[in-house]
Coordinates of C-alpha atoms and ligand atoms in Angstrom, one line a residue:
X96 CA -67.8 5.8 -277.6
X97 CA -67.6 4.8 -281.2
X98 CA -65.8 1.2 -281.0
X99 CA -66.7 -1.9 -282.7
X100 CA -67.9 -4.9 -280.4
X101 CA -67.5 -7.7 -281.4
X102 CA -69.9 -10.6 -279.5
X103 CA -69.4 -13.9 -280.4
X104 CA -70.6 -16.8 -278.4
X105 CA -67.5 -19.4 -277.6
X106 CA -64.7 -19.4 -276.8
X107 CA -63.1 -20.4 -279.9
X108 CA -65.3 -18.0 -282.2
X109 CA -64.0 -15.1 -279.6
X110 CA -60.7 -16.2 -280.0
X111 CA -60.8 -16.7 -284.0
X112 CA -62.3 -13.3 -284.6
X113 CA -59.7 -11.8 -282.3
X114 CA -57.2 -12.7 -284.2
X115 CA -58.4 -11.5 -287.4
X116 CA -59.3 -7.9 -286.2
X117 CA -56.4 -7.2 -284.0
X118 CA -56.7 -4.2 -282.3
X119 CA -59.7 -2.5 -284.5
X120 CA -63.1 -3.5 -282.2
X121 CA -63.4 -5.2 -278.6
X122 CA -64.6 -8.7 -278.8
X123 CA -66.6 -10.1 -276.1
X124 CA -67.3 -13.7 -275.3
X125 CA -70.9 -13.7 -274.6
X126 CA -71.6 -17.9 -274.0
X127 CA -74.0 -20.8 -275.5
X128 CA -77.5 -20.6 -276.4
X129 CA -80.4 -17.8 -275.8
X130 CA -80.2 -17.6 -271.7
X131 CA -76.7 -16.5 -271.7
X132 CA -77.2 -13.9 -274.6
X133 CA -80.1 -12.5 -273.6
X134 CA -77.9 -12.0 -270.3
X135 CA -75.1 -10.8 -271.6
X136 CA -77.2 -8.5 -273.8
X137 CA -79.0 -6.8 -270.9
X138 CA -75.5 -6.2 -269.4
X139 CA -74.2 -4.4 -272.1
X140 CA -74.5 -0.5 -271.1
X141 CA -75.7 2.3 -273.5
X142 CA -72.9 3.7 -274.8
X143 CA -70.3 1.1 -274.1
X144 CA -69.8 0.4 -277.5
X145 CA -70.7 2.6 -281.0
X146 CA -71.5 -0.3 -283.7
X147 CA -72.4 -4.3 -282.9
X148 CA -71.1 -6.7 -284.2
X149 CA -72.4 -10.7 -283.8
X150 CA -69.9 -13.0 -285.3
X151 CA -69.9 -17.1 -284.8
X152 CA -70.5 -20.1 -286.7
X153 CA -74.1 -21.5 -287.4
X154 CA -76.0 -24.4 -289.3
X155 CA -76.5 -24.6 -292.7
X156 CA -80.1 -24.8 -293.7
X157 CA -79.8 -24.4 -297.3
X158 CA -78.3 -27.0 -299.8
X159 CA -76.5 -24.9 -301.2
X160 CA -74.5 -23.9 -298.7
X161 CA -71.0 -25.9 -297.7
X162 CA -69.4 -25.5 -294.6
X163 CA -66.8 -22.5 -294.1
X164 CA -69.4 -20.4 -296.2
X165 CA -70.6 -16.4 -294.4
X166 CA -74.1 -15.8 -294.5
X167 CA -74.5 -11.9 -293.0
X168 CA -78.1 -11.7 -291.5
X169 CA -80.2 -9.2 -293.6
X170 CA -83.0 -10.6 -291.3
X171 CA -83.0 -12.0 -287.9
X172 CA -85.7 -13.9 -286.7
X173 CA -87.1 -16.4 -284.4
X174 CA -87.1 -14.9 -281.2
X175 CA -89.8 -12.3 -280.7
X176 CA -90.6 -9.8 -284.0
X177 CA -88.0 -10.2 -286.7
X178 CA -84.7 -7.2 -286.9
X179 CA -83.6 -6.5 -290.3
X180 CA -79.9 -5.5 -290.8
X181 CA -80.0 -3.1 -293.7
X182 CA -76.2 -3.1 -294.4
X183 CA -76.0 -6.9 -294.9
X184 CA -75.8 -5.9 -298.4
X185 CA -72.4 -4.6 -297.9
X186 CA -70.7 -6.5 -295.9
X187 CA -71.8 -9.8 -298.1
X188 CA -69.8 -7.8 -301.0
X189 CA -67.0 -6.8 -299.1
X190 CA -65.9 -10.4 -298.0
X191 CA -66.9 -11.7 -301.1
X192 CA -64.3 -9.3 -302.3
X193 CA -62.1 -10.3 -299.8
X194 CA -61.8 -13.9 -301.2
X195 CA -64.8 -15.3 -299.2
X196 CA -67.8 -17.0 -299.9
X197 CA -70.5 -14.9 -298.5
X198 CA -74.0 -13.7 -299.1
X199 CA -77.1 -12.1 -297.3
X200 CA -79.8 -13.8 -296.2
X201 CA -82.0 -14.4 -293.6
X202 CA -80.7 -16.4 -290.2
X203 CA -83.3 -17.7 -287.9
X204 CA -82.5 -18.0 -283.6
X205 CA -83.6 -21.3 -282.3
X206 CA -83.5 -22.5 -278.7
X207 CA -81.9 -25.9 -279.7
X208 CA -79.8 -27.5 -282.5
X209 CA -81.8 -28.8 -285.1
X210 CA -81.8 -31.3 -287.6
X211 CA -83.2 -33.8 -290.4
X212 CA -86.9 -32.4 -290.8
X213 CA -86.6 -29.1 -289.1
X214 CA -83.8 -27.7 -291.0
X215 CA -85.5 -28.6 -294.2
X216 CA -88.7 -26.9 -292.3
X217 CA -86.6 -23.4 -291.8
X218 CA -85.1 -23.6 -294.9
X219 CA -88.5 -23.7 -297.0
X220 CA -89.1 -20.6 -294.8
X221 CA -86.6 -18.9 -296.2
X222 CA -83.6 -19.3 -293.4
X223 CA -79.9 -20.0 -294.8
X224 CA -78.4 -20.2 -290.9
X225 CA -80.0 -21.6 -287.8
X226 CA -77.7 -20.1 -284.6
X227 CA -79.0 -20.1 -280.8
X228 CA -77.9 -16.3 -279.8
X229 CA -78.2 -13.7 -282.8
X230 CA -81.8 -12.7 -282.3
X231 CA -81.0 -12.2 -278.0
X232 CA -77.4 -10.2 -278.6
X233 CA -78.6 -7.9 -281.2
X234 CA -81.4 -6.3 -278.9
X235 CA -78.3 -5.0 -277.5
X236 CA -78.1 -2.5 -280.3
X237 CA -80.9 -0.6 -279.9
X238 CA -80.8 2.2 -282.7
X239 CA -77.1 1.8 -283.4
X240 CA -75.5 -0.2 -286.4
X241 CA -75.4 -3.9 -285.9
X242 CA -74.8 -6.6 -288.0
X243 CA -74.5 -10.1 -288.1
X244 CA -72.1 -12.9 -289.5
X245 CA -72.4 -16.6 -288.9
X246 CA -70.2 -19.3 -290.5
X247 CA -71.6 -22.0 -291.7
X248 CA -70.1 -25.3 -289.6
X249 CA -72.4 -27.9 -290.9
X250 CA -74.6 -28.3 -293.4
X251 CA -77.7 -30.6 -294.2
X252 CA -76.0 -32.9 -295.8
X253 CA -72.7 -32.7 -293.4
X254 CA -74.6 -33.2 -289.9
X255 CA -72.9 -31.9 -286.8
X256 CA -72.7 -35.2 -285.5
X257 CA -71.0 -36.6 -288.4
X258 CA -67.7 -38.0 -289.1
X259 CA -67.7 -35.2 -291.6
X260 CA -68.5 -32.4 -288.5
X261 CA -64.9 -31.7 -287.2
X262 CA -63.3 -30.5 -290.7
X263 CA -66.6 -28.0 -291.1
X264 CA -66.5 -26.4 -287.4
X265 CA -62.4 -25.8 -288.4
X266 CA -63.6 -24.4 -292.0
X267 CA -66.2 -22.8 -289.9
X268 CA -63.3 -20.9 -287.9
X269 CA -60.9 -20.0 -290.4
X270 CA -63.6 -18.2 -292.5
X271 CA -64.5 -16.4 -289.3
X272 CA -61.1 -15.6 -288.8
X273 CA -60.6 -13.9 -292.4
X274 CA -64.1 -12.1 -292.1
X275 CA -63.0 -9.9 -288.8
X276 CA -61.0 -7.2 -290.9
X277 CA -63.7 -6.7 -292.7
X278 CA -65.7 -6.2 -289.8
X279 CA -64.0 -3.4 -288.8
X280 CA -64.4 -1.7 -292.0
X281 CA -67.9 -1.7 -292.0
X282 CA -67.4 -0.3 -288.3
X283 CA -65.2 2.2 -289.4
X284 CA -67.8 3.0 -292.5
X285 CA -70.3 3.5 -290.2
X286 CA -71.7 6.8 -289.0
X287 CA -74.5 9.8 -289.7
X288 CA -74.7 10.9 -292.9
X289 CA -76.3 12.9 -295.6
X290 CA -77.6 11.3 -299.2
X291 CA -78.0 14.0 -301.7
X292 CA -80.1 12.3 -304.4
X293 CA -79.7 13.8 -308.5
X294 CA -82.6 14.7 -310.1
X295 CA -83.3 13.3 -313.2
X296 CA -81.8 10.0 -312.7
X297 CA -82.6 6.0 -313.6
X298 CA -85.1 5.1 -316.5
X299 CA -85.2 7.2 -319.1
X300 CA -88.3 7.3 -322.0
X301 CA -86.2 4.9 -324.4
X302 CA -85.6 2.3 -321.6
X303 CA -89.4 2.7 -320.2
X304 CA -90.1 2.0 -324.2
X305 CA -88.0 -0.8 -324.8
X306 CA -88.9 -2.7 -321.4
X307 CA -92.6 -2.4 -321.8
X308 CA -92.3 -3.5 -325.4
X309 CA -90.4 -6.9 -324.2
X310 CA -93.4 -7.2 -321.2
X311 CA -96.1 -6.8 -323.7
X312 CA -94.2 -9.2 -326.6
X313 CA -94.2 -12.0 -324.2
X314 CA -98.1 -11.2 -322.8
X315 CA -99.3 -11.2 -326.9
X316 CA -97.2 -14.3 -327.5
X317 CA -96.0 -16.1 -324.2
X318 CA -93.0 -17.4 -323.5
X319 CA -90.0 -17.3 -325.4
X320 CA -89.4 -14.2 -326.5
X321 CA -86.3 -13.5 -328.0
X322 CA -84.0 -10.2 -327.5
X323 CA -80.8 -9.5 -329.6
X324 CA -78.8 -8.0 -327.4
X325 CA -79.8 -7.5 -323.8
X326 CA -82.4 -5.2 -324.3
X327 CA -81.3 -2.2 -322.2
X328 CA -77.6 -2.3 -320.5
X329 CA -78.3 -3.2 -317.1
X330 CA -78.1 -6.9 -315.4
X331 CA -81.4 -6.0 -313.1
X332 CA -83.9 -5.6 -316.1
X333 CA -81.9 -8.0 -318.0
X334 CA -82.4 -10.8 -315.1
X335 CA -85.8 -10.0 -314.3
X336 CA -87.2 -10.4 -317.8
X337 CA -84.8 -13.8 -317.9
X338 CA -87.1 -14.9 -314.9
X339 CA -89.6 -14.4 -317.3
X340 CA -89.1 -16.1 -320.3
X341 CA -87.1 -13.9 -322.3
X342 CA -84.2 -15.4 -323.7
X343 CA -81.3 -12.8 -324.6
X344 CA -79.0 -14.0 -327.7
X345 CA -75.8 -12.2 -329.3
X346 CA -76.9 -12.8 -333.3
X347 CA -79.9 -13.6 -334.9
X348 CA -78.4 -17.2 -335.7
X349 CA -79.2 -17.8 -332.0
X350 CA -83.3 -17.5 -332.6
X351 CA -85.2 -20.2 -333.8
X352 CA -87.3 -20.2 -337.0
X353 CA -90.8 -18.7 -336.3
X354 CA -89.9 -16.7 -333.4
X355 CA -90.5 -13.5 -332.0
X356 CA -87.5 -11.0 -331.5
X357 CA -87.2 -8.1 -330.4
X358 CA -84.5 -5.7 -331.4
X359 CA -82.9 -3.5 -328.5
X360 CA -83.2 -0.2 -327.3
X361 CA -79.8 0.5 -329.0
X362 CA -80.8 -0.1 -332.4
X363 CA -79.4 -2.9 -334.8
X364 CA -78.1 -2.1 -338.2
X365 CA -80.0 -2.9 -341.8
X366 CA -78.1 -5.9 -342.3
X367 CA -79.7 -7.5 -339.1
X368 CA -83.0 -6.3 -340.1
X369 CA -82.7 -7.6 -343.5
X370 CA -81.1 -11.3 -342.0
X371 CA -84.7 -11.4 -340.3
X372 CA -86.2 -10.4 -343.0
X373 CA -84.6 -13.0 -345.1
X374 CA -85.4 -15.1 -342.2
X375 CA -89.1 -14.7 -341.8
X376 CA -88.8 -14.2 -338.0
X377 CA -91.5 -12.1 -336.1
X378 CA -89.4 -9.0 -335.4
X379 CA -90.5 -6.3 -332.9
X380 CA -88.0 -3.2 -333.2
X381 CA -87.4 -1.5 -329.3
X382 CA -85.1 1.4 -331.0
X383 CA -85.4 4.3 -328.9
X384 CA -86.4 7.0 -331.2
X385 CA -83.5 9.4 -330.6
X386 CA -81.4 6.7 -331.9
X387 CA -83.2 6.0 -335.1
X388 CA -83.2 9.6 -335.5
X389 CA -79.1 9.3 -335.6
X390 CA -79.9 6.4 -338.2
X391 CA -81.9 8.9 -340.1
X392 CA -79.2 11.5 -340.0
X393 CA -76.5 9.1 -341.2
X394 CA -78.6 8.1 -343.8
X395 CA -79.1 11.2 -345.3
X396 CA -75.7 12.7 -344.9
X397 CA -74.8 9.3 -346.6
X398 CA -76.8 9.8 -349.7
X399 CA -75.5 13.4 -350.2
X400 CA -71.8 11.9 -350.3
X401 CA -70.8 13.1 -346.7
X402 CA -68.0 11.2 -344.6
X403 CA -69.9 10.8 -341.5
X404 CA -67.7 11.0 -338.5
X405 CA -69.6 9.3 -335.9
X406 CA -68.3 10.6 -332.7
X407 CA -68.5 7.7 -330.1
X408 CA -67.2 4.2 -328.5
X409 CA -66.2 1.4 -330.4
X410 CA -68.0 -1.7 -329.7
X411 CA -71.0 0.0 -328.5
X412 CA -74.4 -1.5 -329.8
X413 CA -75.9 1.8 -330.8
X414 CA -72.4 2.7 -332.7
X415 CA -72.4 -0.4 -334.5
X416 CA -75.9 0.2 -336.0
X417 CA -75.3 3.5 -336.6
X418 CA -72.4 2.7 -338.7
X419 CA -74.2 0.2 -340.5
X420 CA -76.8 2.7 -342.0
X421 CA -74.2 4.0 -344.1
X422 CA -71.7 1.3 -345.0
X423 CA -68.4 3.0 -346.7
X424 CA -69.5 6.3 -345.8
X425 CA -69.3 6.3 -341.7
X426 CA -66.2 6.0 -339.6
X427 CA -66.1 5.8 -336.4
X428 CA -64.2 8.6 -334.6
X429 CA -62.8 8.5 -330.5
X430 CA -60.6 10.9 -330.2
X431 CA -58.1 13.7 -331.7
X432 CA -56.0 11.2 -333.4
X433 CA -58.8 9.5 -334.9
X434 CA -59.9 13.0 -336.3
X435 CA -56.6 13.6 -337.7
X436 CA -56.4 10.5 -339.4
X437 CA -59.5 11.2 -340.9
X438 CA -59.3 11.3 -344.9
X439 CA -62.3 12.4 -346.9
X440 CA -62.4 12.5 -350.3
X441 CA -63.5 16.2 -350.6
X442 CA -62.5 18.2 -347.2
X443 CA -65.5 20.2 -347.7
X444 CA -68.0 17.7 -347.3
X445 CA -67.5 16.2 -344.0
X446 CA -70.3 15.5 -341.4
X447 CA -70.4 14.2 -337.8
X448 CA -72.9 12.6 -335.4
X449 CA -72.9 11.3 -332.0
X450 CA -73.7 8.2 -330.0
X451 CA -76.4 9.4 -327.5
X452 CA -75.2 8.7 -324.6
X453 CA -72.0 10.7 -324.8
X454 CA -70.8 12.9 -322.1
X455 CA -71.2 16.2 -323.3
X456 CA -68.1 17.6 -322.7
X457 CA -65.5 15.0 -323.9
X458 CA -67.7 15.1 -327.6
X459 CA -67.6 19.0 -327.4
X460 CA -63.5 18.2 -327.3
X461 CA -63.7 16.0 -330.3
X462 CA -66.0 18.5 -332.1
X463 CA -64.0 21.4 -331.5
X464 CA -60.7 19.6 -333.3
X465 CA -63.1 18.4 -336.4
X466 CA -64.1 22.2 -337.0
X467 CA -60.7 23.2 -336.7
X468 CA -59.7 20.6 -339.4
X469 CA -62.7 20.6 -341.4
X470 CA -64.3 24.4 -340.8
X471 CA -66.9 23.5 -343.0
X472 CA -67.8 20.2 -341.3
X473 CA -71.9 20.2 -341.1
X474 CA -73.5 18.5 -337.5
X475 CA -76.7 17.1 -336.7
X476 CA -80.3 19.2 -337.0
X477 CA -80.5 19.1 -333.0
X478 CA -78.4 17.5 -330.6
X479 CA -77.7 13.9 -330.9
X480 CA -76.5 13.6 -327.0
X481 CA -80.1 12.8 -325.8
X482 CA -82.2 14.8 -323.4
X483 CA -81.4 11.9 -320.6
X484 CA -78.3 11.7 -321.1
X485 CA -77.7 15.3 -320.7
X486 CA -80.0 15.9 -317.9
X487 CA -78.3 12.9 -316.0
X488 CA -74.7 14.9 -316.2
X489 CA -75.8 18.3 -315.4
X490 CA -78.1 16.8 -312.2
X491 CA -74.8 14.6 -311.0
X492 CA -72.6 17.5 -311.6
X493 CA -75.2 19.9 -309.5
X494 CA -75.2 17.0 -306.7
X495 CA -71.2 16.3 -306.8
X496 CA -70.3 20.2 -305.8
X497 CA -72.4 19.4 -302.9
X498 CA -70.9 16.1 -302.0
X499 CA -67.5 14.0 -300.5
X500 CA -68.7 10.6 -302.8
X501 CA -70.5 10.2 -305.9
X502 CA -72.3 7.0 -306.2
X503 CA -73.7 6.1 -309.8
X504 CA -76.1 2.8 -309.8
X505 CA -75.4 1.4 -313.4
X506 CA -74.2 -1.6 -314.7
X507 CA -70.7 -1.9 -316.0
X508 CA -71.3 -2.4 -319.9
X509 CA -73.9 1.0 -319.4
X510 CA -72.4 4.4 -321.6
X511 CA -74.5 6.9 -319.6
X512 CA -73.9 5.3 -316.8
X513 CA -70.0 5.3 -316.9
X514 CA -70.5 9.0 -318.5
X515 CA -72.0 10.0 -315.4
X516 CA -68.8 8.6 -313.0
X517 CA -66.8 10.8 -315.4
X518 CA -68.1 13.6 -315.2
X519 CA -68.8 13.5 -311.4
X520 CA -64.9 13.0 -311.2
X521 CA -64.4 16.2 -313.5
X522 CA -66.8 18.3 -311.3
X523 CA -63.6 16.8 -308.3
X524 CA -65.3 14.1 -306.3
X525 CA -64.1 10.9 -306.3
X526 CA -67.2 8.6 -308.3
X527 CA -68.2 4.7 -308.4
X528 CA -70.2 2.8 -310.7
X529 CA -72.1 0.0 -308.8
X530 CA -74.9 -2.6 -309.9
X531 CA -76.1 -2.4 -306.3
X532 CA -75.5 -2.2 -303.0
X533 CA -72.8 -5.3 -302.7
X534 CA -70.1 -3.2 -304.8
X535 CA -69.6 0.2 -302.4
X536 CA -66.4 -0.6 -301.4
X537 CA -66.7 -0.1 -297.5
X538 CA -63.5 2.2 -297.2
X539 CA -65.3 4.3 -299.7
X540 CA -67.5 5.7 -297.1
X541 CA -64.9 6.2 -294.2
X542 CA -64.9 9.5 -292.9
X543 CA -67.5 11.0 -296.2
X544 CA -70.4 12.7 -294.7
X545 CA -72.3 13.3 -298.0
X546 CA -72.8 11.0 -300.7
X547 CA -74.1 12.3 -304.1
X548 CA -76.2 9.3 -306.0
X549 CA -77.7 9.1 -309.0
X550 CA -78.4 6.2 -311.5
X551 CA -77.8 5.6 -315.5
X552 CA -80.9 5.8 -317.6
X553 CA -80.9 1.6 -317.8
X554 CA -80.7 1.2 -314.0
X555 CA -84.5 0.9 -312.4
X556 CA -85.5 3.2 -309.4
X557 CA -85.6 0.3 -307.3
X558 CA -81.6 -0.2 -307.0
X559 CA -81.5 3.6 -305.6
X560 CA -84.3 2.5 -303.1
X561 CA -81.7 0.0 -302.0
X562 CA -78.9 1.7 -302.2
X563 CA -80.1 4.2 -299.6
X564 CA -81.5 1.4 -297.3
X565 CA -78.4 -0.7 -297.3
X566 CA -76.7 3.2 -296.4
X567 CA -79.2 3.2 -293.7
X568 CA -77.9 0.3 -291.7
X569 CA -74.9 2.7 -291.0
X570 CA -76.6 5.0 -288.9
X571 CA -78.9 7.7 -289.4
X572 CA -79.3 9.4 -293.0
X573 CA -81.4 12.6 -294.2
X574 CA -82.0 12.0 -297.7
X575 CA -82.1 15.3 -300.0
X576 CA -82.9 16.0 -303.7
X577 CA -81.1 18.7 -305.8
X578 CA -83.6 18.6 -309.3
X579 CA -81.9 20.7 -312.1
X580 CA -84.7 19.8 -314.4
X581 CA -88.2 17.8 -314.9
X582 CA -88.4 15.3 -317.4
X583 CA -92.3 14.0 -319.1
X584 CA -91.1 12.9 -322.1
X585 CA -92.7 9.7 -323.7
X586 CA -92.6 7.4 -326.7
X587 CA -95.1 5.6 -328.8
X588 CA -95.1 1.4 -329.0
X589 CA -94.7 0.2 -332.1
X590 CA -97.3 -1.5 -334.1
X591 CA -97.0 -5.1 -333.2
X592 CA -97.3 -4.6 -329.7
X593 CA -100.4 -1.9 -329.4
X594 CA -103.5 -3.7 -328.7
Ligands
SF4_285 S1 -80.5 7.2 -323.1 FE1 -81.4 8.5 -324.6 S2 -81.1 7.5 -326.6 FE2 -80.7 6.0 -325.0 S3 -82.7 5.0 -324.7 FE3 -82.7 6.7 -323.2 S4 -83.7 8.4 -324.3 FE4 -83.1 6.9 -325.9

């Protein structure tokens, strides 16, 4: 038996989720308060149903919240120990992609409806919902996927009992109503399944570098620091070093006089250097090395009257200080038009370089027209692509042959990361960039057994971690590694931050 129930405690929750998922899970009208769940809960056979699903409207505990609002229960406590639903993640995205205010969060059972004090009580323990059946229905579950949705009716500052009440328990219903189709996705997503995990993947030296420079700027100096530019490209490192004190600004206008900046991980061209020079401001320089070592090249092909075709993205941080270390003498080069457009003065002395983070095929492509134009076109010492970068798109190739779905955790401004989604879709599986577990698109997963993930070298180990627990609220996974290679590369600190 692998339907979706759907319990819901009234009459007109029952009847508002009913007609929002049609014909795709049985809904069950399970009655008021803990007595009746906790009856209708030991009533429910083994094997009557596949996934649970508790859906109904709730009290708002935090201020934040206004009434018509979804909070899915990550955590359901209150009655007995506390049950975690791991997928809460997911579902919380999909209706916020739906259109709907939603997010996970903790919901707390009680045994009678609460107000003034006591919400504000629940709420400082970290409760968004108070309901009077979740924690009772879901020991119904047992080991099979459940999950919880609650609709905020009424909220601490719009009582129950208020003239305010009526318009929230119908806002309540509604939102309800347009979360059921999305409960039957997450049904239908549900299922065993196997998580094939790429080797390398997330933090590579150059981010490792570049964080621990910003953590030991602000320990020397406190709070602000400055960063030009977020400091590596993903929103997880960016925000936590936000909660911080760090303060992340486009320009160097943005810093105040006397302040200490730090320059990212991507590198910033001579002309910012020599503004903060000019400037006086305390500047500490995050550059990976493998991208300084591009500066270097450019430099020198530069000086000995090269064009320098800099293979890469325009826009990109790294590409824009790369071409700024030879002003006049670098161009910036994407694709086979861009190579036949190029026009050097002598054909002979033509050089190119790469962004790092290139996918190694798509620059071979671009390469392979230069030589053709330019046979006598000269490259870099050693490979500019970096060692992460590579070693991220052979492992995500290695796990895609072996998988239905390729997950990459990255943000969305990340080059590696978005390398890594193309080249899992060249090796034939259908790939996804996500910042975390709210973007998998539930009807990604229907019906895929195997699911390849890896993550950019800016996205920490920790969004992986929850990646595969949000998976885990699905049903049973076996998590496997495929390692193509072993990194221990690391980078010195700069000066200003050794102790
Ligand atoms: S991806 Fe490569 S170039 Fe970029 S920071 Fe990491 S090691 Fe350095």
């Amino acid at each position: 038996m692998n339907r979706l129930l759907v319990c819901s405690p009234l009459r007109l929750e029952a009847r508002a989720v009913r007609r929002g998922i049609g014909d795709d899970g049985d809904v069950r009208q399970t009655g008021y308060g803990p007595r009746k769940s906790a009856a209708q809960a030991a009533k429910l056979r083994p094997g009557s149903f596949g996934m649970l699903a508790i859906a109904g409207t709730g009290g708002g505990l935090s201020a934040d919240l206004s009434p018509g609002d979804l909070v899915v229960a990550a955590l359901v406590s209150g009655a007995g120990p506390a049950i975690s639903c791991p997928s809460a993640p997911l579902l919380a995205g999909e209706l916020r992609r739906a259109g709907l205010r939603a997010r996970a969060g903790q919901i707390v059972t009680v045994d009678h409806l609460v107000h003034g004090a006591e919400r504000a009580r629940l709420a400082a323990a970290g409760a968004l919902v108070a309901d009077m059946e979740s924690a009772q229905l879901l020991a119904a579950a047992a080991d099979r996927p459940a999950i919880v949705v609650r609709a905020v009716s009424d909220t601490p500052q719009r009582p129950l009992l208020s003239p305010a009440g009526l318009a929230g328990g119908i806002a309540a219903l509604r939102s309800l109503r347009l979360a059921a189709p999305a409960l039957a996705r997450w049904a239908a997503a549900a299922g065993p399944r196997r998580i094939v995990l790429a080797g390398p993947r997330s933090f590579c030296a150059g981010v490792e570098r570049a964080i621990e420079i910003v953590e030991r700027a602000l320990d020397m100096h406190g709070a602000p620091v400055y960063v030009r530019k977020q400091i590596v490209h993903n929103s997880h490192v960016v925000a936590s070093l936000e909660r911080r004190g760090v303060i992340f600004v486009d320009e160097l206008s943005e810093v105040p006089d006397g302040a200490v900046v730090v320059f990212s991980a991507h590198g910033v061209s001579p002309a910012v250097r020599d503004e903060a020079a000019r400037r006086g401001l305390d500047t500490v320089d995050a550059t990976c090395p493998l991208v300084s070592k591009v500066h270097v090249e450019a430099r020198r092909f530069a000086a000995d009257g090269y064009l320098v075709a800099l293979i890469g993205h325009a826009g990109h941080e790294e590409v824009e200080g790369t071409l700024g270390e030879a002003p006049g003498s670098a161009v910036l080069v994407q694709n086979g038009a861009d190579v036949a457009s190029l026009r050097p003065d002598d054909p002979a002395k033509v050089a190119y370089l790469m962004q790092t983070t290139l996918s190694a095929d798509e620059a071979g492509g671009i390469v392979g027209e230069l030589l053709e134009r330019f046979p006598a076109a000269r490259g870099p010492g050693s490979d500019d692509i970096c060692y992460a970068t590579t070693n991220r798109q052979l492992a995500v190739r290695a796990v895609a042959a072996e998988s239905d779905l390729v997950l990459v955790a990255g943000s969305a401004n990340s080059s590696n990361s978005r390398r890594l989604v193309e080249t899992a879709e060249r090796a034939g599986q259908p790939a996804y960039l996500i910042d975390g577990p709210e973007d998998i698109e539930l009807g990604w997963l229907a019906g895929v057994s195997t699911i390849g993930l890896t993550a950019g070298a800016s996205a920490p180990p920790a969004v992986v971690h929850e990646i595969v627990a949000a998976l885990r609220g699905l049903g049973p996974v076996e998590v496997s590694e495929r390692v193509v290679t072993t990194e221990n590369i690391r980078f010195g600190l700069p000066k200003e931050v050794r102790q």
